[in-house]
Amino acid sequence: MARWEGTQEMIEGLTPLLAALEASEIAQAVRSSRWSYAAVSGAHVLGIGLLVGAIVPLDLRLLGLWRRIDHVTLSRVLVPAAALGLVLAACTGVLLFSVRAQRYATYDIVAVKLSLIVTGAALALLLHARAGLWLERATARQAWWHGAASLGCWLGALSCGRLIAYVG
């Protein structure tokens, strides 16, 4: 996989931070215990399941599916589930990353995944700031564009996460 311009220099600048993260007590605990790693990994999968399991139906509704179901009502159920999933996946993701931080930081696929997560979260915050917590003020055009971009971000991040196991 081709290196992104400036990636190597950025990683070298972060080496002390990445080494400290790997050497932290919590990273050592997760790395050295089969059960700790399994529990963190399982919690990460649960967080991803909550996030993607809530985002996909909401995005599909925003794209125009299930028009009989009010997107505001659907948002009241799915937005909190997605937010909880994001927090859980992010916290456990940091723990999983910490186990091999210096190595994972060299993988372009990790940078792509993180970029997609940040973009997806930023788009969600922007839409909710503009259209209300439950998207009650979202126009059809806003809803459609957000649904399409959100699906791309979250399904892309999910795919990149799986690919991490196959690179390196």
PDB file of N, CA and C in Angstrom, residues 68-148:
ATOM      1  N   ARG A  68     -43.165   5.730   5.622  1.00  0.00           N
ATOM      2  CA  ARG A  68     -44.292   5.752   6.572  1.00  0.00           C
ATOM      3  C   ARG A  68     -43.830   5.920   8.015  1.00  0.00           C
ATOM      4  N   ILE A  69     -42.564   5.633   8.253  1.00  0.00           N
ATOM      5  CA  ILE A  69     -42.010   5.801   9.604  1.00  0.00           C
ATOM      6  C   ILE A  69     -41.397   7.192   9.697  1.00  0.00           C
ATOM      7  N   ASP A  70     -41.871   7.962  10.640  1.00  0.00           N
ATOM      8  CA  ASP A  70     -41.380   9.318  10.838  1.00  0.00           C
ATOM      9  C   ASP A  70     -39.916   9.278  11.267  1.00  0.00           C
ATOM     10  N   HIS A  71     -39.070  10.015  10.554  1.00  0.00           N
ATOM     11  CA  HIS A  71     -37.644   9.964  10.878  1.00  0.00           C
ATOM     12  C   HIS A  71     -37.342  10.579  12.253  1.00  0.00           C
ATOM     13  N   VAL A  72     -38.207  11.470  12.724  1.00  0.00           N
ATOM     14  CA  VAL A  72     -38.013  12.055  14.054  1.00  0.00           C
ATOM     15  C   VAL A  72     -38.204  10.982  15.130  1.00  0.00           C
ATOM     16  N   THR A  73     -39.258  10.193  14.995  1.00  0.00           N
ATOM     17  CA  THR A  73     -39.513   9.109  15.945  1.00  0.00           C
ATOM     18  C   THR A  73     -38.378   8.087  15.907  1.00  0.00           C
ATOM     19  N   LEU A  74     -37.948   7.739  14.720  1.00  0.00           N
ATOM     20  CA  LEU A  74     -36.857   6.789  14.556  1.00  0.00           C
ATOM     21  C   LEU A  74     -35.564   7.347  15.173  1.00  0.00           C
ATOM     22  N   SER A  75     -35.337   8.632  14.990  1.00  0.00           N
ATOM     23  CA  SER A  75     -34.146   9.282  15.549  1.00  0.00           C
ATOM     24  C   SER A  75     -34.118   9.216  17.065  1.00  0.00           C
ATOM     25  N   ARG A  76     -35.270   9.351  17.684  1.00  0.00           N
ATOM     26  CA  ARG A  76     -35.334   9.325  19.157  1.00  0.00           C
ATOM     27  C   ARG A  76     -34.866   7.984  19.723  1.00  0.00           C
ATOM     28  N   VAL A  77     -35.001   6.930  18.947  1.00  0.00           N
ATOM     29  CA  VAL A  77     -34.563   5.603  19.389  1.00  0.00           C
ATOM     30  C   VAL A  77     -33.121   5.332  18.949  1.00  0.00           C
ATOM     31  N   LEU A  78     -32.823   5.648  17.693  1.00  0.00           N
ATOM     32  CA  LEU A  78     -31.543   5.225  17.130  1.00  0.00           C
ATOM     33  C   LEU A  78     -30.370   6.156  17.432  1.00  0.00           C
ATOM     34  N   VAL A  79     -30.610   7.446  17.579  1.00  0.00           N
ATOM     35  CA  VAL A  79     -29.502   8.373  17.850  1.00  0.00           C
ATOM     36  C   VAL A  79     -28.824   8.060  19.193  1.00  0.00           C
ATOM     37  N   PRO A  80     -29.566   7.863  20.288  1.00  0.00           N
ATOM     38  CA  PRO A  80     -28.885   7.504  21.540  1.00  0.00           C
ATOM     39  C   PRO A  80     -28.136   6.169  21.445  1.00  0.00           C
ATOM     40  N   ALA A  81     -28.700   5.203  20.736  1.00  0.00           N
ATOM     41  CA  ALA A  81     -28.022   3.909  20.576  1.00  0.00           C
ATOM     42  C   ALA A  81     -26.722   4.084  19.799  1.00  0.00           C
ATOM     43  N   ALA A  82     -26.772   4.877  18.740  1.00  0.00           N
ATOM     44  CA  ALA A  82     -25.562   5.127  17.945  1.00  0.00           C
ATOM     45  C   ALA A  82     -24.516   5.874  18.763  1.00  0.00           C
ATOM     46  N   ALA A  83     -24.942   6.852  19.536  1.00  0.00           N
ATOM     47  CA  ALA A  83     -24.005   7.622  20.364  1.00  0.00           C
ATOM     48  C   ALA A  83     -23.333   6.722  21.409  1.00  0.00           C
ATOM     49  N   LEU A  84     -24.115   5.876  22.051  1.00  0.00           N
ATOM     50  CA  LEU A  84     -23.554   4.934  23.019  1.00  0.00           C
ATOM     51  C   LEU A  84     -22.562   3.996  22.337  1.00  0.00           C
ATOM     52  N   GLY A  85     -22.944   3.494  21.169  1.00  0.00           N
ATOM     53  CA  GLY A  85     -22.057   2.611  20.413  1.00  0.00           C
ATOM     54  C   GLY A  85     -20.762   3.299  20.027  1.00  0.00           C
ATOM     55  N   LEU A  86     -20.842   4.564  19.612  1.00  0.00           N
ATOM     56  CA  LEU A  86     -19.643   5.305  19.234  1.00  0.00           C
ATOM     57  C   LEU A  86     -18.713   5.483  20.432  1.00  0.00           C
ATOM     58  N   VAL A  87     -19.260   5.853  21.562  1.00  0.00           N
ATOM     59  CA  VAL A  87     -18.435   6.047  22.766  1.00  0.00           C
ATOM     60  C   VAL A  87     -17.766   4.729  23.173  1.00  0.00           C
ATOM     61  N   LEU A  88     -18.541   3.654  23.190  1.00  0.00           N
ATOM     62  CA  LEU A  88     -17.995   2.350  23.567  1.00  0.00           C
ATOM     63  C   LEU A  88     -16.930   1.891  22.564  1.00  0.00           C
ATOM     64  N   ALA A  89     -17.208   2.019  21.278  1.00  0.00           N
ATOM     65  CA  ALA A  89     -16.246   1.601  20.252  1.00  0.00           C
ATOM     66  C   ALA A  89     -14.980   2.457  20.298  1.00  0.00           C
ATOM     67  N   ALA A  90     -15.133   3.754  20.535  1.00  0.00           N
ATOM     68  CA  ALA A  90     -13.962   4.634  20.588  1.00  0.00           C
ATOM     69  C   ALA A  90     -13.084   4.316  21.804  1.00  0.00           C
ATOM     70  N   CYS A  91     -13.694   4.148  22.958  1.00  0.00           N
ATOM     71  CA  CYS A  91     -12.920   3.855  24.177  1.00  0.00           C
ATOM     72  C   CYS A  91     -12.191   2.519  24.059  1.00  0.00           C
ATOM     73  N   THR A  92     -12.890   1.508  23.616  1.00  0.00           N
ATOM     74  CA  THR A  92     -12.262   0.199  23.479  1.00  0.00           C
ATOM     75  C   THR A  92     -11.280   0.175  22.312  1.00  0.00           C
ATOM     76  N   GLY A  93     -11.555   0.963  21.273  1.00  0.00           N
ATOM     77  CA  GLY A  93     -10.634   1.063  20.148  1.00  0.00           C
ATOM     78  C   GLY A  93      -9.289   1.635  20.564  1.00  0.00           C
ATOM     79  N   VAL A  94      -9.319   2.636  21.423  1.00  0.00           N
ATOM     80  CA  VAL A  94      -8.069   3.200  21.948  1.00  0.00           C
ATOM     81  C   VAL A  94      -7.299   2.134  22.718  1.00  0.00           C
ATOM     82  N   LEU A  95      -8.002   1.344  23.515  1.00  0.00           N
ATOM     83  CA  LEU A  95      -7.334   0.270  24.267  1.00  0.00           C
ATOM     84  C   LEU A  95      -6.725  -0.769  23.330  1.00  0.00           C
ATOM     85  N   LEU A  96      -7.458  -1.162  22.306  1.00  0.00           N
ATOM     86  CA  LEU A  96      -6.927  -2.136  21.351  1.00  0.00           C
ATOM     87  C   LEU A  96      -5.733  -1.564  20.589  1.00  0.00           C
ATOM     88  N   PHE A  97      -5.817  -0.295  20.206  1.00  0.00           N
ATOM     89  CA  PHE A  97      -4.722   0.371  19.512  1.00  0.00           C
ATOM     90  C   PHE A  97      -3.482   0.425  20.403  1.00  0.00           C
ATOM     91  N   SER A  98      -3.684   0.665  21.702  1.00  0.00           N
ATOM     92  CA  SER A  98      -2.559   0.837  22.624  1.00  0.00           C
ATOM     93  C   SER A  98      -1.688  -0.405  22.743  1.00  0.00           C
ATOM     94  N   VAL A  99      -2.250  -1.560  22.458  1.00  0.00           N
ATOM     95  CA  VAL A  99      -1.511  -2.812  22.572  1.00  0.00           C
ATOM     96  C   VAL A  99      -0.327  -2.845  21.601  1.00  0.00           C
ATOM     97  N   ARG A 100      -0.492  -2.277  20.428  1.00  0.00           N
ATOM     98  CA  ARG A 100       0.565  -2.230  19.396  1.00  0.00           C
ATOM     99  C   ARG A 100       0.540  -0.864  18.703  1.00  0.00           C
ATOM    100  N   ALA A 101       0.529   0.179  19.467  1.00  0.00           N
ATOM    101  CA  ALA A 101       0.356   1.528  18.934  1.00  0.00           C
ATOM    102  C   ALA A 101       1.392   1.897  17.878  1.00  0.00           C
ATOM    103  N   GLN A 102       2.657   1.591  18.135  1.00  0.00           N
ATOM    104  CA  GLN A 102       3.702   1.971  17.172  1.00  0.00           C
ATOM    105  C   GLN A 102       3.543   1.224  15.848  1.00  0.00           C
ATOM    106  N   ARG A 103       3.143  -0.008  15.937  1.00  0.00           N
ATOM    107  CA  ARG A 103       2.952  -0.803  14.720  1.00  0.00           C
ATOM    108  C   ARG A 103       1.704  -0.339  13.956  1.00  0.00           C
ATOM    109  N   TYR A 104       0.571  -0.227  14.682  1.00  0.00           N
ATOM    110  CA  TYR A 104      -0.672   0.169  14.024  1.00  0.00           C
ATOM    111  C   TYR A 104      -0.582   1.561  13.411  1.00  0.00           C
ATOM    112  N   ALA A 105       0.198   2.439  14.010  1.00  0.00           N
ATOM    113  CA  ALA A 105       0.328   3.803  13.490  1.00  0.00           C
ATOM    114  C   ALA A 105       0.976   3.831  12.111  1.00  0.00           C
ATOM    115  N   THR A 106       1.680   2.779  11.744  1.00  0.00           N
ATOM    116  CA  THR A 106       2.326   2.730  10.426  1.00  0.00           C
ATOM    117  C   THR A 106       1.384   2.217   9.334  1.00  0.00           C
ATOM    118  N   TYR A 107       0.213   1.733   9.712  1.00  0.00           N
ATOM    119  CA  TYR A 107      -0.724   1.176   8.733  1.00  0.00           C
ATOM    120  C   TYR A 107      -1.585   2.300   8.146  1.00  0.00           C
ATOM    121  N   ASP A 108      -1.512   2.469   6.842  1.00  0.00           N
ATOM    122  CA  ASP A 108      -2.348   3.472   6.186  1.00  0.00           C
ATOM    123  C   ASP A 108      -3.833   3.214   6.416  1.00  0.00           C
ATOM    124  N   ILE A 109      -4.204   1.940   6.487  1.00  0.00           N
ATOM    125  CA  ILE A 109      -5.615   1.596   6.656  1.00  0.00           C
ATOM    126  C   ILE A 109      -6.153   2.123   7.983  1.00  0.00           C
ATOM    127  N   VAL A 110      -5.297   2.207   9.001  1.00  0.00           N
ATOM    128  CA  VAL A 110      -5.703   2.766  10.290  1.00  0.00           C
ATOM    129  C   VAL A 110      -5.982   4.257  10.134  1.00  0.00           C
ATOM    130  N   ALA A 111      -5.122   4.950   9.379  1.00  0.00           N
ATOM    131  CA  ALA A 111      -5.334   6.388   9.143  1.00  0.00           C
ATOM    132  C   ALA A 111      -6.630   6.620   8.377  1.00  0.00           C
ATOM    133  N   VAL A 112      -6.912   5.770   7.400  1.00  0.00           N
ATOM    134  CA  VAL A 112      -8.161   5.894   6.635  1.00  0.00           C
ATOM    135  C   VAL A 112      -9.350   5.656   7.559  1.00  0.00           C
ATOM    136  N   LYS A 113      -9.277   4.607   8.378  1.00  0.00           N
ATOM    137  CA  LYS A 113     -10.364   4.296   9.311  1.00  0.00           C
ATOM    138  C   LYS A 113     -10.630   5.468  10.248  1.00  0.00           C
ATOM    139  N   LEU A 114      -9.578   5.999  10.849  1.00  0.00           N
ATOM    140  CA  LEU A 114      -9.741   7.116  11.776  1.00  0.00           C
ATOM    141  C   LEU A 114     -10.308   8.349  11.078  1.00  0.00           C
ATOM    142  N   SER A 115      -9.864   8.594   9.851  1.00  0.00           N
ATOM    143  CA  SER A 115     -10.397   9.724   9.080  1.00  0.00           C
ATOM    144  C   SER A 115     -11.889   9.565   8.819  1.00  0.00           C
ATOM    145  N   LEU A 116     -12.300   8.351   8.486  1.00  0.00           N
ATOM    146  CA  LEU A 116     -13.721   8.093   8.241  1.00  0.00           C
ATOM    147  C   LEU A 116     -14.549   8.240   9.520  1.00  0.00           C
ATOM    148  N   ILE A 117     -14.008   7.793  10.646  1.00  0.00           N
ATOM    149  CA  ILE A 117     -14.718   7.918  11.922  1.00  0.00           C
ATOM    150  C   ILE A 117     -14.875   9.389  12.296  1.00  0.00           C
ATOM    151  N   VAL A 118     -13.794  10.142  12.194  1.00  0.00           N
ATOM    152  CA  VAL A 118     -13.857  11.575  12.523  1.00  0.00           C
ATOM    153  C   VAL A 118     -14.821  12.286  11.589  1.00  0.00           C
ATOM    154  N   THR A 119     -14.771  11.973  10.303  1.00  0.00           N
ATOM    155  CA  THR A 119     -15.676  12.600   9.333  1.00  0.00           C
ATOM    156  C   THR A 119     -17.122  12.229   9.624  1.00  0.00           C
ATOM    157  N   GLY A 120     -17.395  10.947   9.874  1.00  0.00           N
ATOM    158  CA  GLY A 120     -18.762  10.512  10.179  1.00  0.00           C
ATOM    159  C   GLY A 120     -19.311  11.173  11.428  1.00  0.00           C
ATOM    160  N   ALA A 121     -18.490  11.244  12.470  1.00  0.00           N
ATOM    161  CA  ALA A 121     -18.929  11.882  13.716  1.00  0.00           C
ATOM    162  C   ALA A 121     -19.143  13.383  13.517  1.00  0.00           C
ATOM    163  N   ALA A 122     -18.234  14.028  12.790  1.00  0.00           N
ATOM    164  CA  ALA A 122     -18.367  15.468  12.539  1.00  0.00           C
ATOM    165  C   ALA A 122     -19.613  15.770  11.708  1.00  0.00           C
ATOM    166  N   LEU A 123     -19.883  14.943  10.704  1.00  0.00           N
ATOM    167  CA  LEU A 123     -21.099  15.135   9.896  1.00  0.00           C
ATOM    168  C   LEU A 123     -22.349  14.980  10.749  1.00  0.00           C
ATOM    169  N   ALA A 124     -22.348  14.000  11.632  1.00  0.00           N
ATOM    170  CA  ALA A 124     -23.509  13.791  12.509  1.00  0.00           C
ATOM    171  C   ALA A 124     -23.710  14.989  13.429  1.00  0.00           C
ATOM    172  N   LEU A 125     -22.627  15.461  14.045  1.00  0.00           N
ATOM    173  CA  LEU A 125     -22.732  16.628  14.927  1.00  0.00           C
ATOM    174  C   LEU A 125     -23.214  17.857  14.170  1.00  0.00           C
ATOM    175  N   LEU A 126     -22.703  18.047  12.970  1.00  0.00           N
ATOM    176  CA  LEU A 126     -23.120  19.186  12.145  1.00  0.00           C
ATOM    177  C   LEU A 126     -24.599  19.097  11.792  1.00  0.00           C
ATOM    178  N   LEU A 127     -25.045  17.926  11.361  1.00  0.00           N
ATOM    179  CA  LEU A 127     -26.459  17.775  11.004  1.00  0.00           C
ATOM    180  C   LEU A 127     -27.354  17.999  12.219  1.00  0.00           C
ATOM    181  N   HIS A 128     -26.985  17.424  13.353  1.00  0.00           N
ATOM    182  CA  HIS A 128     -27.812  17.605  14.550  1.00  0.00           C
ATOM    183  C   HIS A 128     -27.783  19.050  15.026  1.00  0.00           C
ATOM    184  N   ALA A 129     -26.670  19.734  14.858  1.00  0.00           N
ATOM    185  CA  ALA A 129     -26.598  21.158  15.228  1.00  0.00           C
ATOM    186  C   ALA A 129     -27.498  22.000  14.330  1.00  0.00           C
ATOM    187  N   ARG A 130     -27.578  21.634  13.055  1.00  0.00           N
ATOM    188  CA  ARG A 130     -28.378  22.405  12.098  1.00  0.00           C
ATOM    189  C   ARG A 130     -29.845  22.003  12.088  1.00  0.00           C
ATOM    190  N   ALA A 131     -30.106  20.706  12.293  1.00  0.00           N
ATOM    191  CA  ALA A 131     -31.466  20.208  12.103  1.00  0.00           C
ATOM    192  C   ALA A 131     -32.146  19.760  13.399  1.00  0.00           C
ATOM    193  N   GLY A 132     -31.490  19.925  14.529  1.00  0.00           N
ATOM    194  CA  GLY A 132     -32.084  19.531  15.800  1.00  0.00           C
ATOM    195  C   GLY A 132     -31.624  18.150  16.232  1.00  0.00           C
ATOM    196  N   LEU A 133     -31.691  17.900  17.530  1.00  0.00           N
ATOM    197  CA  LEU A 133     -31.223  16.635  18.082  1.00  0.00           C
ATOM    198  C   LEU A 133     -31.891  15.444  17.417  1.00  0.00           C
ATOM    199  N   TRP A 134     -33.189  15.567  17.164  1.00  0.00           N
ATOM    200  CA  TRP A 134     -33.940  14.450  16.561  1.00  0.00           C
ATOM    201  C   TRP A 134     -34.164  14.681  15.074  1.00  0.00           C
ATOM    202  N   LEU A 135     -33.446  15.623  14.492  1.00  0.00           N
ATOM    203  CA  LEU A 135     -33.490  15.933  13.055  1.00  0.00           C
ATOM    204  C   LEU A 135     -34.847  16.474  12.624  1.00  0.00           C
ATOM    205  N   GLU A 136     -35.546  17.106  13.567  1.00  0.00           N
ATOM    206  CA  GLU A 136     -36.892  17.601  13.276  1.00  0.00           C
ATOM    207  C   GLU A 136     -36.914  18.720  12.243  1.00  0.00           C
ATOM    208  N   ARG A 137     -35.800  19.435  12.057  1.00  0.00           N
ATOM    209  CA  ARG A 137     -35.754  20.521  11.083  1.00  0.00           C
ATOM    210  C   ARG A 137     -34.995  20.146   9.808  1.00  0.00           C
ATOM    211  N   ALA A 138     -34.669  18.892   9.640  1.00  0.00           N
ATOM    212  CA  ALA A 138     -33.908  18.461   8.465  1.00  0.00           C
ATOM    213  C   ALA A 138     -34.771  18.536   7.215  1.00  0.00           C
ATOM    214  N   THR A 139     -34.246  19.174   6.199  1.00  0.00           N
ATOM    215  CA  THR A 139     -34.933  19.179   4.909  1.00  0.00           C
ATOM    216  C   THR A 139     -34.701  17.827   4.242  1.00  0.00           C
ATOM    217  N   ALA A 140     -35.505  17.516   3.253  1.00  0.00           N
ATOM    218  CA  ALA A 140     -35.350  16.250   2.539  1.00  0.00           C
ATOM    219  C   ALA A 140     -33.968  16.167   1.897  1.00  0.00           C
ATOM    220  N   ARG A 141     -33.517  17.291   1.359  1.00  0.00           N
ATOM    221  CA  ARG A 141     -32.194  17.314   0.708  1.00  0.00           C
ATOM    222  C   ARG A 141     -31.077  17.106   1.738  1.00  0.00           C
ATOM    223  N   GLN A 142     -31.151  17.809   2.881  1.00  0.00           N
ATOM    224  CA  GLN A 142     -30.154  17.618   3.938  1.00  0.00           C
ATOM    225  C   GLN A 142     -30.140  16.160   4.395  1.00  0.00           C
ATOM    226  N   ALA A 143     -31.318  15.617   4.612  1.00  0.00           N
ATOM    227  CA  ALA A 143     -31.433  14.245   5.105  1.00  0.00           C
ATOM    228  C   ALA A 143     -30.805  13.269   4.106  1.00  0.00           C
ATOM    229  N   TRP A 144     -31.107  13.452   2.817  1.00  0.00           N
ATOM    230  CA  TRP A 144     -30.586  12.534   1.808  1.00  0.00           C
ATOM    231  C   TRP A 144     -29.063  12.595   1.746  1.00  0.00           C
ATOM    232  N   TRP A 145     -28.513  13.788   1.656  1.00  0.00           N
ATOM    233  CA  TRP A 145     -27.056  13.933   1.561  1.00  0.00           C
ATOM    234  C   TRP A 145     -26.362  13.407   2.815  1.00  0.00           C
ATOM    235  N   HIS A 146     -26.947  13.694   3.961  1.00  0.00           N
ATOM    236  CA  HIS A 146     -26.343  13.190   5.190  1.00  0.00           C
ATOM    237  C   HIS A 146     -26.405  11.667   5.231  1.00  0.00           C
ATOM    238  N   GLY A 147     -27.547  11.101   4.882  1.00  0.00           N
ATOM    239  CA  GLY A 147     -27.682   9.640   4.884  1.00  0.00           C
ATOM    240  C   GLY A 147     -26.656   8.978   3.982  1.00  0.00           C
ATOM    241  N   ALA A 148     -26.450   9.530   2.800  1.00  0.00           N
ATOM    242  CA  ALA A 148     -25.483   8.956   1.857  1.00  0.00           C
ATOM    243  C   ALA A 148     -24.053   9.076   2.388  1.00  0.00           C
TER     244      ALA A 148
END
